[in-house]
Tab-separated table of C-alpha atoms and ligand atoms in Angstrom:
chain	number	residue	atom	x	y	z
A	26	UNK	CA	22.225	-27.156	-13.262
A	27	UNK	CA	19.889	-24.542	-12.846
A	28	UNK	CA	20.357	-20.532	-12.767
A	29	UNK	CA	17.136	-19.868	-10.536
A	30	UNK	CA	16.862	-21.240	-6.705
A	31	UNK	CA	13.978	-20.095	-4.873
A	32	UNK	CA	14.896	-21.363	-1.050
A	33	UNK	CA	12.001	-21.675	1.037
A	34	UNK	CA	11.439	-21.280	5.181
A	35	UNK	CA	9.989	-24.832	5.318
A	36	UNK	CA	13.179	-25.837	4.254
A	37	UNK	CA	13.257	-27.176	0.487
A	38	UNK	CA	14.690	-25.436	-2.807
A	39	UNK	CA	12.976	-24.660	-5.792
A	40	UNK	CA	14.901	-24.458	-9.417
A	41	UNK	CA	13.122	-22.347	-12.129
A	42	UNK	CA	14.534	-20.498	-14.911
A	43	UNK	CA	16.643	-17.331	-14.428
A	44	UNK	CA	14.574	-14.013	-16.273
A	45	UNK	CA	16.423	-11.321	-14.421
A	46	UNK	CA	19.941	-11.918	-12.362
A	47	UNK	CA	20.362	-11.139	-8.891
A	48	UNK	CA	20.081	-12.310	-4.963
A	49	UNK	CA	17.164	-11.079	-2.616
A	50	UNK	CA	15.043	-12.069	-0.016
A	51	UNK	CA	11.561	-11.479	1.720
A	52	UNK	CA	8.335	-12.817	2.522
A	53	UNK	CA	6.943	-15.110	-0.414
A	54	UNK	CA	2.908	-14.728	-0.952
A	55	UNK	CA	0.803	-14.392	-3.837
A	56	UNK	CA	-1.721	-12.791	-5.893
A	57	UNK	CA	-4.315	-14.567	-7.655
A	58	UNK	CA	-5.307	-11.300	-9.678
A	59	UNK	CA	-5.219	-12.287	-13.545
A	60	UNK	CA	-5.209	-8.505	-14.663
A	61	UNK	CA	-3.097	-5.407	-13.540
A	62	UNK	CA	0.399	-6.617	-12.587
A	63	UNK	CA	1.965	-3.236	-13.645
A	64	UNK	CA	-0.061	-1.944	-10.718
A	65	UNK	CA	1.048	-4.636	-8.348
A	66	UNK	CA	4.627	-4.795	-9.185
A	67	UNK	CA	4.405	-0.785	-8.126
A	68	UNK	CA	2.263	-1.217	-5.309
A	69	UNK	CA	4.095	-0.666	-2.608
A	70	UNK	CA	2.254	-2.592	-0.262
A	71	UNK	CA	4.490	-5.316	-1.573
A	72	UNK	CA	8.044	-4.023	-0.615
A	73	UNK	CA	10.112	-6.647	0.861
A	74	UNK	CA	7.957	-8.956	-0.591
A	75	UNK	CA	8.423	-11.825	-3.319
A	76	UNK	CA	5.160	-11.651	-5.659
A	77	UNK	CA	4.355	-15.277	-7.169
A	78	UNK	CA	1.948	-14.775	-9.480
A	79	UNK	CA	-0.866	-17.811	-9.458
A	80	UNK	CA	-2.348	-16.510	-13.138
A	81	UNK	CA	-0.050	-18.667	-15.326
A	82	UNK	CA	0.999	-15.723	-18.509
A	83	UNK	CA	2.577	-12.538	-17.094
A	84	UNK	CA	3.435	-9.547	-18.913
A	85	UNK	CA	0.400	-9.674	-21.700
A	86	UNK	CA	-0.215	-6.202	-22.828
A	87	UNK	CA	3.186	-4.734	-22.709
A	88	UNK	CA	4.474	-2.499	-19.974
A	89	UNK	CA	2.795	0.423	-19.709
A	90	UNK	CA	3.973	3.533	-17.385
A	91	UNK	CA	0.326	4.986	-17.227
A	92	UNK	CA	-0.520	1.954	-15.265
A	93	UNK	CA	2.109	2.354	-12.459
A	94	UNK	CA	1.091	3.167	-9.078
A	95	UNK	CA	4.564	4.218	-8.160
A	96	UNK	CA	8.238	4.959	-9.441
A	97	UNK	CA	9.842	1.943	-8.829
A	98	UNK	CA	9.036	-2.161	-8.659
A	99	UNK	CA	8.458	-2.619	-5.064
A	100	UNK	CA	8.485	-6.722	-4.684
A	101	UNK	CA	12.020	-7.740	-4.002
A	102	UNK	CA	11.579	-10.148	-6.614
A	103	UNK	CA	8.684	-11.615	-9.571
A	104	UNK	CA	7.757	-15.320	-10.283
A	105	UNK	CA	5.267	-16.759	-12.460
A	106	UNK	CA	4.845	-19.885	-14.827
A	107	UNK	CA	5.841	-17.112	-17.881
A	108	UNK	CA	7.168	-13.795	-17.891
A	109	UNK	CA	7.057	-12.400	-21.139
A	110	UNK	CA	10.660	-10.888	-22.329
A	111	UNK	CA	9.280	-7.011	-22.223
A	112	UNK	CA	8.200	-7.590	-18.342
A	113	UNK	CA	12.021	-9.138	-17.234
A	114	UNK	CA	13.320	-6.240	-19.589
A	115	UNK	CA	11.285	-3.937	-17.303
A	116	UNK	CA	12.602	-6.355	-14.212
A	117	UNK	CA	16.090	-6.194	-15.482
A	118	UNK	CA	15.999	-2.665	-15.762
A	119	UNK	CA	14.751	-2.367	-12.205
A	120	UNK	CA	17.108	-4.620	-10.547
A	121	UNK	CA	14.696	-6.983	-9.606
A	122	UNK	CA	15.544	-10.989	-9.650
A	123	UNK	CA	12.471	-12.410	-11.852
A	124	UNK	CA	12.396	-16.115	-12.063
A	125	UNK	CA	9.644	-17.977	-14.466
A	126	UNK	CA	9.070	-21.914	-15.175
A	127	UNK	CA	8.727	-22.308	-12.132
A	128	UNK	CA	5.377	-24.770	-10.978
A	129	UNK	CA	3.502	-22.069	-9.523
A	130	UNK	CA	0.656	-24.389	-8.125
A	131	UNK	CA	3.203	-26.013	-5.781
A	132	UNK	CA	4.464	-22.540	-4.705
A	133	UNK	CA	0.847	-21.135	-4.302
A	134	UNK	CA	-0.062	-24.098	-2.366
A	135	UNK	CA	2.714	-24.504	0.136
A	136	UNK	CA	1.935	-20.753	1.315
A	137	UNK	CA	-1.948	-21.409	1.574
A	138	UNK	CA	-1.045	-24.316	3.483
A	139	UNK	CA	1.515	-22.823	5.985
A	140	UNK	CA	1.539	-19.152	5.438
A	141	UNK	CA	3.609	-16.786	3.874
A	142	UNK	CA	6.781	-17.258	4.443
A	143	UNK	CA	10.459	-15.974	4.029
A	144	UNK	CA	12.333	-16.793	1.249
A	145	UNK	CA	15.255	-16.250	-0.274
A	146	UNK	CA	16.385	-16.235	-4.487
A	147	UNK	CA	19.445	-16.357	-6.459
A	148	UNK	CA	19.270	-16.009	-9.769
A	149	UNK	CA	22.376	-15.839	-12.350
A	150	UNK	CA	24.379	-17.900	-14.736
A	151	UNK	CA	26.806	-18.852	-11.576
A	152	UNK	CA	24.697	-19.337	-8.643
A	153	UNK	CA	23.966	-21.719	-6.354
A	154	UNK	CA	21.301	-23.646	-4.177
A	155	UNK	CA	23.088	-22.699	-1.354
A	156	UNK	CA	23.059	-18.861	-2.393
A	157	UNK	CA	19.795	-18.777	-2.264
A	158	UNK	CA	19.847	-20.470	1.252
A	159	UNK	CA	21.976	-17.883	2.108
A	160	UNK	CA	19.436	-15.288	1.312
A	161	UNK	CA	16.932	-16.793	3.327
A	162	UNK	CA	19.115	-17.165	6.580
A	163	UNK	CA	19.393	-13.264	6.294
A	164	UNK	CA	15.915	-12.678	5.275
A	165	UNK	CA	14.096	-11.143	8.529
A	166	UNK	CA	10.136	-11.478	9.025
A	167	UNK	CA	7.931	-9.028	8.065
A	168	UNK	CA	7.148	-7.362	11.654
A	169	UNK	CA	11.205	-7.238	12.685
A	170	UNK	CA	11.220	-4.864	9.381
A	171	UNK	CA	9.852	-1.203	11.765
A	172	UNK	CA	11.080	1.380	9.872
A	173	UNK	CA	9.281	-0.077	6.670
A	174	UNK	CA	7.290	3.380	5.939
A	175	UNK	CA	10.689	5.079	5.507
A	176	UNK	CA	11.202	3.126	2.676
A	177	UNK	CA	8.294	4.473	0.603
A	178	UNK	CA	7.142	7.512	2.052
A	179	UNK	CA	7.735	10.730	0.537
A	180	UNK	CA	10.491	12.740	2.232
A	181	UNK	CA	8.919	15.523	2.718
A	182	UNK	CA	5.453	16.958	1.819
A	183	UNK	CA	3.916	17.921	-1.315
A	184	UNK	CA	0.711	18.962	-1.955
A	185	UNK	CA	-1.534	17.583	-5.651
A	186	UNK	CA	-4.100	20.008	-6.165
A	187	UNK	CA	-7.703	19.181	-7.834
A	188	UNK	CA	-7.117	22.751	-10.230
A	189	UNK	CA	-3.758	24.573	-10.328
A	190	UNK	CA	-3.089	28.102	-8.959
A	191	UNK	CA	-6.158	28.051	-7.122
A	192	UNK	CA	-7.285	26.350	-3.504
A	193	UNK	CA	-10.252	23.181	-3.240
A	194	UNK	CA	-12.362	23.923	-0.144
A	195	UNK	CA	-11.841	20.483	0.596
A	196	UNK	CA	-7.801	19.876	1.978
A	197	UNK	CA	-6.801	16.078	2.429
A	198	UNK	CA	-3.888	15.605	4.814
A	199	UNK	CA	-2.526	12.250	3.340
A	200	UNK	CA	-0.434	10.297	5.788
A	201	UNK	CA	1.771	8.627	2.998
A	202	UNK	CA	2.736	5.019	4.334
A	203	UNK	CA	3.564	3.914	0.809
A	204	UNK	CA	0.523	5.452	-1.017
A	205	UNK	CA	-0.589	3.761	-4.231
A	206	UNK	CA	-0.961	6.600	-6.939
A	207	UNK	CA	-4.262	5.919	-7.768
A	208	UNK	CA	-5.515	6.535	-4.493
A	209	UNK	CA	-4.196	10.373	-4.490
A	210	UNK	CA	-5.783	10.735	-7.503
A	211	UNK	CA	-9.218	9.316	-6.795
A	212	UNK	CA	-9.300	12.026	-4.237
A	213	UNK	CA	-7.759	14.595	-6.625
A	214	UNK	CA	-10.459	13.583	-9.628
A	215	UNK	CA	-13.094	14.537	-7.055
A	216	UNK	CA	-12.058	17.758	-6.730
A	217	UNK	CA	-9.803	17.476	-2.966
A	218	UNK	CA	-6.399	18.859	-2.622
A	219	UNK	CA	-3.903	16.074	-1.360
A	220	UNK	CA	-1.131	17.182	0.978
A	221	UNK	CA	1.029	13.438	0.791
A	222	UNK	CA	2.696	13.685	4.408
A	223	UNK	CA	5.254	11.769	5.632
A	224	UNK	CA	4.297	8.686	6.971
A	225	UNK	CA	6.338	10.274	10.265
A	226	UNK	CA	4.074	13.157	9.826
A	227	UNK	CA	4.194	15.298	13.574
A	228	UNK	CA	0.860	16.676	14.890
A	229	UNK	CA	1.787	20.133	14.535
A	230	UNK	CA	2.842	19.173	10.749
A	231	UNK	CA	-0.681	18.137	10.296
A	232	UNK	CA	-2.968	20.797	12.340
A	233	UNK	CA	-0.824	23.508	10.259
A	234	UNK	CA	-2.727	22.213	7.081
A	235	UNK	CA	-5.977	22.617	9.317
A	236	UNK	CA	-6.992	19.677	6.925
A	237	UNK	CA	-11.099	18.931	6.726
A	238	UNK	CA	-9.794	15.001	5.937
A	239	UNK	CA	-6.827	12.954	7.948
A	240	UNK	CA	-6.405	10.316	5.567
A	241	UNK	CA	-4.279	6.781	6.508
A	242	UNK	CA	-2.935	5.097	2.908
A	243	UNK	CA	-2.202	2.103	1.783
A	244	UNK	CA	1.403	0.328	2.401
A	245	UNK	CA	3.310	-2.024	3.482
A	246	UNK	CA	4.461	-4.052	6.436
A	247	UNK	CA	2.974	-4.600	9.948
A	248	UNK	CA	0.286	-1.640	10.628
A	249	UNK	CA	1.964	-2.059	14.651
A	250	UNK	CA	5.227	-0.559	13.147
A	251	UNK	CA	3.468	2.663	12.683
A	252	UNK	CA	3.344	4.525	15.427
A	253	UNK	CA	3.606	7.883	14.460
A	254	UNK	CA	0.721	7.344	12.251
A	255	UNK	CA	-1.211	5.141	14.866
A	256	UNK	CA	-1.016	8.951	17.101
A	257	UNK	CA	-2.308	11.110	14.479
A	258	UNK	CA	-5.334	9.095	14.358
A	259	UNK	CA	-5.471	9.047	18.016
A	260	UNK	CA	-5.275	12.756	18.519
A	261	UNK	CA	-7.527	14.016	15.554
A	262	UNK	CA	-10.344	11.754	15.820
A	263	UNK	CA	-13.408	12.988	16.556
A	264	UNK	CA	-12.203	17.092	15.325
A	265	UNK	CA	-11.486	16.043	11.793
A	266	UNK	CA	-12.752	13.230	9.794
A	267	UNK	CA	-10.451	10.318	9.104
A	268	UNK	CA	-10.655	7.788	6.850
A	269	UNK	CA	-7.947	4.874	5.621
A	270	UNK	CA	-7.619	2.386	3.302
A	271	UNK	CA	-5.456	-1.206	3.760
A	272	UNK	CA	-2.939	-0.400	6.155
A	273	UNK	CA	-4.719	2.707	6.970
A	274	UNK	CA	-7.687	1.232	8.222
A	275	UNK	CA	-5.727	-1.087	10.528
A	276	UNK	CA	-3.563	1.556	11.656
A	277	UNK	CA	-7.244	3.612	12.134
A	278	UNK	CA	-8.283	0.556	14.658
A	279	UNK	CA	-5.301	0.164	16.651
A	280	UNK	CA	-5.648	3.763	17.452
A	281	UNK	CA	-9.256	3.534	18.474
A	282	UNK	CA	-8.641	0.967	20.764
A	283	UNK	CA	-8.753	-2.213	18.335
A	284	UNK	CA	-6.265	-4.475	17.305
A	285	UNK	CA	-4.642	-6.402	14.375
A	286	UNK	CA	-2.972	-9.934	13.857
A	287	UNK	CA	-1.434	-11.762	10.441
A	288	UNK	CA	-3.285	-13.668	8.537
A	289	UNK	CA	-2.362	-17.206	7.487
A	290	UNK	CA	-1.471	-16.246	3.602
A	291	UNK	CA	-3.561	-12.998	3.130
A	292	UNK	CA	-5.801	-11.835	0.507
A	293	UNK	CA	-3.896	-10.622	-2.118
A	294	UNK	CA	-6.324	-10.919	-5.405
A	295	UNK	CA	-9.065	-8.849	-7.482
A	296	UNK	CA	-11.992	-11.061	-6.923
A	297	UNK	CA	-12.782	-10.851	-3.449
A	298	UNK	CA	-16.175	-11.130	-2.192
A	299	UNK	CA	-17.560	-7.957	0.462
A	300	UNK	CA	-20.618	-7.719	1.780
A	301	UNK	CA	-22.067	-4.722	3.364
A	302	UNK	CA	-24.298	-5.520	6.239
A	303	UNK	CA	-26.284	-2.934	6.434
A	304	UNK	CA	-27.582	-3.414	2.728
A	305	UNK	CA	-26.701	-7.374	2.549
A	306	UNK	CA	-25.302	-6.224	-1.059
A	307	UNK	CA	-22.030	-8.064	-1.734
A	308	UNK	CA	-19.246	-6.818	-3.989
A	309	UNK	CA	-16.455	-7.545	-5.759
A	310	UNK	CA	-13.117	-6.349	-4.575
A	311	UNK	CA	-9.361	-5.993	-4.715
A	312	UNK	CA	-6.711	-6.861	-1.922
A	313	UNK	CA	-3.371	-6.951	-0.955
A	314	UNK	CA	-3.245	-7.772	2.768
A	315	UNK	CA	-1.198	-9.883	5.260
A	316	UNK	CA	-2.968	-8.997	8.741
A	317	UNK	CA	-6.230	-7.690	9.335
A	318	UNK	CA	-8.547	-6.054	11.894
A	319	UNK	CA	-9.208	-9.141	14.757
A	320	UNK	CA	-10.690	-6.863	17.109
A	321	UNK	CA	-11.852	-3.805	15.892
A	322	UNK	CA	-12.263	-1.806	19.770
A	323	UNK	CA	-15.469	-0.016	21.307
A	324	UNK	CA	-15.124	2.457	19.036
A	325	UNK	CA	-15.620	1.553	15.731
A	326	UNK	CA	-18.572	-0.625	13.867
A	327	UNK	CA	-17.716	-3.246	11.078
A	328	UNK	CA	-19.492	-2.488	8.517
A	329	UNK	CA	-18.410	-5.088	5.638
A	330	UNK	CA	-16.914	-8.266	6.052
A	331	UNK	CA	-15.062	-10.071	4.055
A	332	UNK	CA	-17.669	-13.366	2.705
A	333	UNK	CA	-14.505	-16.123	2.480
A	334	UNK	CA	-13.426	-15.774	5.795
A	335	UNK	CA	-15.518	-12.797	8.060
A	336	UNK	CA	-12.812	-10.681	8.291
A	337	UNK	CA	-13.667	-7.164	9.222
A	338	UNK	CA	-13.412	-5.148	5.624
A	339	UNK	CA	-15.417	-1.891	6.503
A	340	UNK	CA	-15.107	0.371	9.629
A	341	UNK	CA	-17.056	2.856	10.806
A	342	UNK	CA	-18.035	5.534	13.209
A	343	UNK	CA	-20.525	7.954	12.168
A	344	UNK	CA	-20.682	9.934	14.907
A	345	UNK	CA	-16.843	10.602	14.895
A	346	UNK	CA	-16.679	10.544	11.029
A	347	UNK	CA	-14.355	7.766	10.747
A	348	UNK	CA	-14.362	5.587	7.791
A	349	UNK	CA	-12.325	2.730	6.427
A	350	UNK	CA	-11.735	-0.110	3.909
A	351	UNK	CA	-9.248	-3.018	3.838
A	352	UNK	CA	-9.546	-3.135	0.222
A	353	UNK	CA	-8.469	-1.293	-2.637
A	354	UNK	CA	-11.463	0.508	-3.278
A	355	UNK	CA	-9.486	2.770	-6.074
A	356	UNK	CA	-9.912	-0.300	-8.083
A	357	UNK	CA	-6.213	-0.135	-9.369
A	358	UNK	CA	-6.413	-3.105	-10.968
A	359	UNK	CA	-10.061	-4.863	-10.475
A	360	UNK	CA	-13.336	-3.652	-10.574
A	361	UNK	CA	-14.551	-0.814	-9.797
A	362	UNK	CA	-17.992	-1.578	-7.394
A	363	UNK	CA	-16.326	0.235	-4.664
A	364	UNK	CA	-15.188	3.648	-5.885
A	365	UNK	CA	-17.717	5.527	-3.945
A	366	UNK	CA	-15.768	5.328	-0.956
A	367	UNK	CA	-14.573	8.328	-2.106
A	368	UNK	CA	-17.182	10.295	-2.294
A	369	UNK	CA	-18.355	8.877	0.765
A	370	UNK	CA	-14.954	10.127	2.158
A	371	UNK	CA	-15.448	13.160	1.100
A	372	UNK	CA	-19.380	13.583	2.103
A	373	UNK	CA	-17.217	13.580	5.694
A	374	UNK	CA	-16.316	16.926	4.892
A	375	UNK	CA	-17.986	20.067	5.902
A	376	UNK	CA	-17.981	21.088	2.008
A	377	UNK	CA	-19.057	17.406	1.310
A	378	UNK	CA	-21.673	17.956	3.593
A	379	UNK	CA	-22.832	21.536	2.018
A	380	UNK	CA	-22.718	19.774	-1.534
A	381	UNK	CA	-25.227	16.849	0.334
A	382	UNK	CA	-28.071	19.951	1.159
A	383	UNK	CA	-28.015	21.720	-1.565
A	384	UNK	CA	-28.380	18.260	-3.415
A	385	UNK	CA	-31.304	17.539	-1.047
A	386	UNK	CA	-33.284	20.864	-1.620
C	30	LIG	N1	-2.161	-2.892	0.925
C	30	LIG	C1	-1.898	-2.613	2.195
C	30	LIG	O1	-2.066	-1.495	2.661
C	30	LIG	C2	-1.331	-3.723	3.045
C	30	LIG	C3	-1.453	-3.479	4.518
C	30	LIG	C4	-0.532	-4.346	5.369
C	30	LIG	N2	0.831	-4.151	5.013
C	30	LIG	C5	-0.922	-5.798	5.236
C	30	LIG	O2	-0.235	-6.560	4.596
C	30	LIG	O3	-1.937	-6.195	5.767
């Protein structure tokens, strides 16, 4: 007898060893990053999610809170071929179901093969294959789940500012659809003040802030489930800059005309291979995605595709200041090629732009 099922949509059951107790559910991918899984178990791109991790040892160098991107664990539940015992502790602690010894490979494969797919997991001294069948029956797809940015959006509005007490000339209105931390502070470290929004943020909420950036985040879910979001975009584009990163630049194309579809399995990983067009350059990069940009509408250019599979990774319209990446250019974990999309963000900016002359002169 086991204490770990893992019960997949195509139907089988997979034992492993019980870490942390409990029942969940959601839609099983996984990440072939070998570094940074404090960052990815509080991204939370990943809610109602269950992260497999394909890198065999999880849990290496400890748990440390500096590397969070969040407050919480966000997957609904952690497997890999090892957890160490201070990562379940952390799991435990969290109330998320972690489940280890588990052959990974087959795992990893199935969904690269068919897709992501729901699942559902029961793990505990008592429980049963059918539990975790149980799970699964209940476990809805990702798109059916349309209030997703309620679950990790701020409530209301806070503002991080680049120096206390005293006001950037550059304000960032942050549309927070499940923001990774790192991203508010790569905008922070380069002097911006962040407003984080809700990600049901109103027009008049925004145009109060009279913001010189309308930034889309990160997060999870299908980017058709946010509307509210989708009309931001739609009504400030073209009188203030806007820019977006994951979700946010799908969200940025569906407003502008374009659209998005799921991919087979995603890219979830910190080695992915971009290449700029424009320069031919390519560069490493890291992702957490489930759909994509198939059509990205007469208004914006792609800019950077993706080298695996041509998938539109850049967007851009220079004229109306738009500008967007489907990676994780904040580099939170992976390397750091990309970070100067912020500054390129910011360049957007009518200070950005002043900083640009004076640096030309
Ligand atoms: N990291 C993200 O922003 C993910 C975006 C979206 N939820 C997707 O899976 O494609």
């Amino acid at each position: 007898m086991s204490d770990a099922y893992i019960a997949l949509a195509d139907g089988r059951v997979l034992e492993g060893r019980g870490r942390a107790p409990g029942r969940t559910r959601g839609e099983l991918v996984f990440t072939t990053a070998y570094t940074g899984y404090e960052e990815s178990l509080t991204d939370p791109s990943y809610e109602e999610q269950v992260l497999t991790f394909s890198y065999p040892l999880i849990g290496n160098y400890g748990v440390r809170t500096e590397r969070m991107e969040s407050e919480r664990v966000h997957p609904t539940a952690a497997i890999a071929r090892e957890l160490t015992d201070e990562v379940v502790e952390w799991l435990a602690d969290e109330g998320v179901p972690a489940i280890d010894h588990v052959d990974t490979r087959e795992l990893v494969t199935s969904v690269r093969e068919e897709g992501a797919m729901r699942c559902g997991i029961a793990v505990g001294d008592d429980v049963t294959p059918e539990d975790a069948r149980e799970e699964l029956e209940a476990c809805e797809g990702m798109s059916d789940h349309v209030d997703i940015g309620k679950q990790v959006s701020v409530d209301r509005a806070r503002v991080v500012r680049a120096e206390s007490g005293s006001e950037s000339d550059t304000q960032v209105a942050l549309v927070d659809c499940g923001v990774k931390g790192s991203i508010v502070d790569s905008l922070v470290e380069r002097g911006a003040d962040v407003h984080v929004l809700p990600y049901d943020a109103s027009i008049e909420d925004v145009a109060s802030l009279d913001p010189d950036v309308l930034f889309v985040s990160n997060g999870p879910g299908d980017p058709a489930n946010f509307e509210a979001a989708r009309a931001l975009v739609e009504y400030f584009v073209g009188d203030v800059p806007v820019a977006g990163i994951c979700l946010g630049q799908q969200i940025v194309a569906r407003a502008l005309g374009g659209d998005t579809e799921k991919m087979t399995f995603g890219h979830r990983g910190v080695n992915q291979p971009v290449r700029d067009l424009e320069s031919g350059q390519v560069v490493m990069t890291t992702q957490n995605h489930g759909y994509s940009v198939a059509e990205p509408g007469p208004k914006l250019t792609v800019t950077q595709v993706n080298v695996n599979d041509d998938t539109a990774e850049g967007l851009e319209n220079e004229e109306l200041d738009v500008l967007t990446r489907q990676y994780h250019p904040e580099a939170n974990p992976g390397p750091e090629d990309t970070l100067g999309f912020f500054d390129d963000v910011l360049a957007m900016t009518d200070a950005g732009a002043r900083r640009t002359v004076v640096a030309d002169d």
